Phi, psi and omega in degrees: 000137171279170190311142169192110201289348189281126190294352169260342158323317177291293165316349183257340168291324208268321199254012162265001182243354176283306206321155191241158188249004152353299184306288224280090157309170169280134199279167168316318184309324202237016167303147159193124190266005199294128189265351131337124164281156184217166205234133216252126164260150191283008165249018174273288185308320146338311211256329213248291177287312194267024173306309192289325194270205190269182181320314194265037199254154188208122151291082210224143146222175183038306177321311196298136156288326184295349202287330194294285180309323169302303208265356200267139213216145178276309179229124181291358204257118184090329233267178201269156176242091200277129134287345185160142182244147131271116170254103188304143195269323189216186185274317188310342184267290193343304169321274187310332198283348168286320157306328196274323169313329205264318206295326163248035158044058175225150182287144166244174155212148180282130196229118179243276166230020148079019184265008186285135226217346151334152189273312174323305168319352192269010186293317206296182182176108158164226192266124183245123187288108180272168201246357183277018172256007212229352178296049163275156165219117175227134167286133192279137182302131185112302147106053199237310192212143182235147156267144206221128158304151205287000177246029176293149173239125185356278189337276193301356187259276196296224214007308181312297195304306176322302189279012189236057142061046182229125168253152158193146206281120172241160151284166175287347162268133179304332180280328170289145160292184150310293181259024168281249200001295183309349224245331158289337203175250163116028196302138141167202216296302136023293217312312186318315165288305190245001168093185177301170173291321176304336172283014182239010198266129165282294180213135178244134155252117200239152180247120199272208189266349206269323192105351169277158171254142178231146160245112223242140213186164145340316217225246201282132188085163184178324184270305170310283177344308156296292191318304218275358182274048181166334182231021205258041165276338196259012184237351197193158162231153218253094186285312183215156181212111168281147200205100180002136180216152174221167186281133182294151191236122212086169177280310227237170134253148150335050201236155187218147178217101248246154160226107168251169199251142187263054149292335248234343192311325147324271198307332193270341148308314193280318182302329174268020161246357172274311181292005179291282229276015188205004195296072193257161216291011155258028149284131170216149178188135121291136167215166204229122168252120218187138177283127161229089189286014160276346166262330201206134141298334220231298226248115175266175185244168169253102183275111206243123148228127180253120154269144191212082211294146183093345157092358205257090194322313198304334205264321170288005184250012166262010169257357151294335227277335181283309173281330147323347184277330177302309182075092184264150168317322175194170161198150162246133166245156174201108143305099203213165207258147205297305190312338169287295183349303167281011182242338178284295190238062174049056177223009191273192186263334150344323226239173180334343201252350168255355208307161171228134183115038176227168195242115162228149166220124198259141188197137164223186184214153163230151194219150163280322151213160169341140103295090202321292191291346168275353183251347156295326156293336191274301190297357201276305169323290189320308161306312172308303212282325184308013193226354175329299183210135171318325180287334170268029189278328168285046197255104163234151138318105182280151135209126145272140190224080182267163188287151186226023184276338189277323137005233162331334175299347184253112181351133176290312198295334206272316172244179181286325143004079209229008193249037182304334168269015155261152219236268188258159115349068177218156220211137145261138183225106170309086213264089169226157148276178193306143168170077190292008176289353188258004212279337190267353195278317185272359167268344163291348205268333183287334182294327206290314183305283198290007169271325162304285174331267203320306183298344192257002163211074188279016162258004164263164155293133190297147191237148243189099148311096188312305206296335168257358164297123174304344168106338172260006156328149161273187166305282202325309189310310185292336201232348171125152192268331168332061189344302180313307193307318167291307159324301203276349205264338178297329205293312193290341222261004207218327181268315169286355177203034183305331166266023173075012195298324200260049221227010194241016170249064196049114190232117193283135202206000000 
């Protein structure tokens, strides 16, 4: 949907993605009180539901050509055992199909684009709700906020926004929704200026575990509304969300993209914790320790990319001026425009890093700053384990070191969010195809890893990304050490969800 200012459009647009399925019972035919799971056919679900829902809503399993793409996961390993997928056609179907689950007691779960990577998903056995059909976006009058359906994706979110002179916080890959990210977190290019995605959530429309809707905000649901900004995997599934937008600034960014040889492994460490302490929030950087057989065969690198929102190369180059000094193997400069960005530098949803139907296992740490000597440790490990076997050669070491003032500007205590004083981000992520004979070998080699991080800043507690979690974390790390947090998140998770419908994304119990 385009842009479009007139306010009753808007309201007929707002109280149709609102509307509740109350009126519309469930017929008689297909009530079932049994508390028995009973395992559903898409042509029993064909015959009983998808009569009721809208037009373009659909039932398939296995069989289906739609079946391969519904189901295909970023990591395979573990992974949920979907029976059948149904795809609601409009939000007003959500509901019901939540109700039509519960009624033969079978677990549902929701699918936006299939990148969650928890171990815990493999718990699943039911109904996979898919969201892809649910992808509209409209800028709201005041041009302040969009409303964006629950099954949007990075890529098409910057693209939409960009061409109506608009930003707003995605992840960094092109390929995540919003909200699997948003609803755990949400890090990405954004955060410096404007905080995590979740800080950009306005209202959530929710479909609770009951099959009832609700809408949760500041001002209503208040307490859900905290929950779902950090945990709000174990409590709704979120059908539509208005959401902060701000004017974009400038045309072009900055971006430069550095390969060092890892003589260089100190210094480009210590240097990127001297750039921490001067870091200002149009500043973005990553960096990858990864086999690049166009530079070395034998030998991994260091992959540097520095981003500089607003493009003005002269105001970004005196914070290169210290790894110029490393004298890297090579670098790319560029001017490119935000939607480029993720295509410049292999984050789009196209490129390797999104692909789906390989088995990774993922462990992260969050750290306040380099340990020198633990990431020597790390590259060394990475070096010794990449050459075990050729299939597990696309294995890399992540760490993001995004601007964190937008971040921290927001009260730790105002959401379920509780990890605001990590400074970066870094995840070893273990690569292959399916093969379990590689499988105990690479979760040992991602656990060794993140215990080195964890061990290289031993006056902290370890902290945990729900969103980059392996799934064997505690609670406390992903949700806070903080005794009130849990407690109040068991309190809500119990008024709102007491049977647990919502138990299968690092799940609070």
């Amino acid at each position: 949907m385009l842009r479009n200012s007139g306010r009753g459009l808007i309201a007929c647009i707002i109280a149709t993605l609102l509307a509740t399925t109350e009126a519309s019972a469930l017929p008689s035919v297909f009530r079932n009180t049994s508390p028995r799971a009973t395992k559903l056919s898409a042509e029993q679900v064909g015959k009983e539901l998808i009569p009721t829902l809208s037009t373009t809503a659909a039932v398939y399993t296995s069989g289906d050509p739609r079946w391969a793409n519904a189901t295909a996961r970023w990591q395979t390993w573990n992974y949920p055992n979907v029976q059948l997928v149904i795809e609601p056609g409009s939000e007003a179907d959500v509901p019901k199909i939540v109700k039509y689950a519960n009624s033969y007691n079978v677990p549902f779960y929701t699918r936006a684009t299939g990148h969650g990577s928890t171990k815990t998903l493999g718990k699943f056995t039911g109904i996979e709700i898919s969201m892809t059909q649910l992808r509209g976006m409209t800028i709201l009058p005041g041009e302040k906020t969009a409303l964006l359906q629950g099954g949007v994706f990075g890529k098409e979110v910057i693209q939409f926004m960009w061409d109506r002179g608009f930003m707003t916080g995605t992840g960094s890959c092109g390929c995540v929704s919003l909200l699997g990210p948003g609803l755990g977190g949400g890090h990405g290019r954004m955060q410096g200026r404007h905080g995590l995605i979740l800080d950009h959530f306005v209202q959530l429309n929710v479909v609770l575990a009951d099959g009832s809707t609700t809408t949760v905000s500041e001002k209503s649901n208040p307490d859900l509304f905290w929950a779902m900004r950090g945990a709000g995997h174990n409590f709704g599934i979120v059908t539509s969300f208005e959401h902060k937008i701000f004017p974009r600034d400038g045309d072009l960014w900055y971006s430069k993209i550095y390969t060092f040889n890892s003589t260089k492994l100190e210094a480009f460490h210590t240097a990127l914790n001297e750039l921490a302490k001067k870091q200002i929030p149009e500043i973005i950087n990553w960096s990858i320790y990864l086999l690049d057989p166009s530079v070395s065969t034998t030998e991994p690198v260091i992959h540097w990319a520095f981003e500089y929102i607003g493009g003005d190369a002269n105001l970004a180059k005196p914070y290169l001026a210290p790894f110029e000094a490393l004298k890297p193997i090579n670098s790319v400069e560029q001017l490119l425009t935000y939607p480029q960005i993720p295509v410049a530098e292999g984050t789009h949803a196209e490129g390797s890093l999104c692909e789906k139907g390989d088995q990774r296992m993922q462990m992260n740490a969050g750290l306040k700053q380099y340990n020198v000597t633990a990431q020597r440790q790390i590259f060394e490990l990475y070096k010794k384990n990449i050459f075990y076997d050729p299939a597990i050669q696309g294995s890399v070491i992540v760490m993001e070191g995004y601007s964190i003032q937008g971040v921290t500007a927001v009260d730790p205590a105002s959401t379920a969010y509780a990890l605001r004083d990590d400074d970066l981000l870094c995840a070893a992520i273990i690569r292959y195809h399916p093969n379990p004979k590689l499988d105990a070998f690479a979760i040992k080699w991602a656990s060794d890893t993140r215990n080195i991080w964890n061990a290289g800043q031993p006056t902290r507690k370890l902290t945990t990304y729900t969103n980059y979690g392996f799934g064997d974390e505690s609670l406390e790390s992903q949700y806070g050490y903080e005794p009130w947090r849990l407690t109040k998140l068991r309190a809500l998770k119990k008024k709102f969800d007491p049977k647990n419908k919502f138990s299968y994304y690092n799940g609070i119990n």
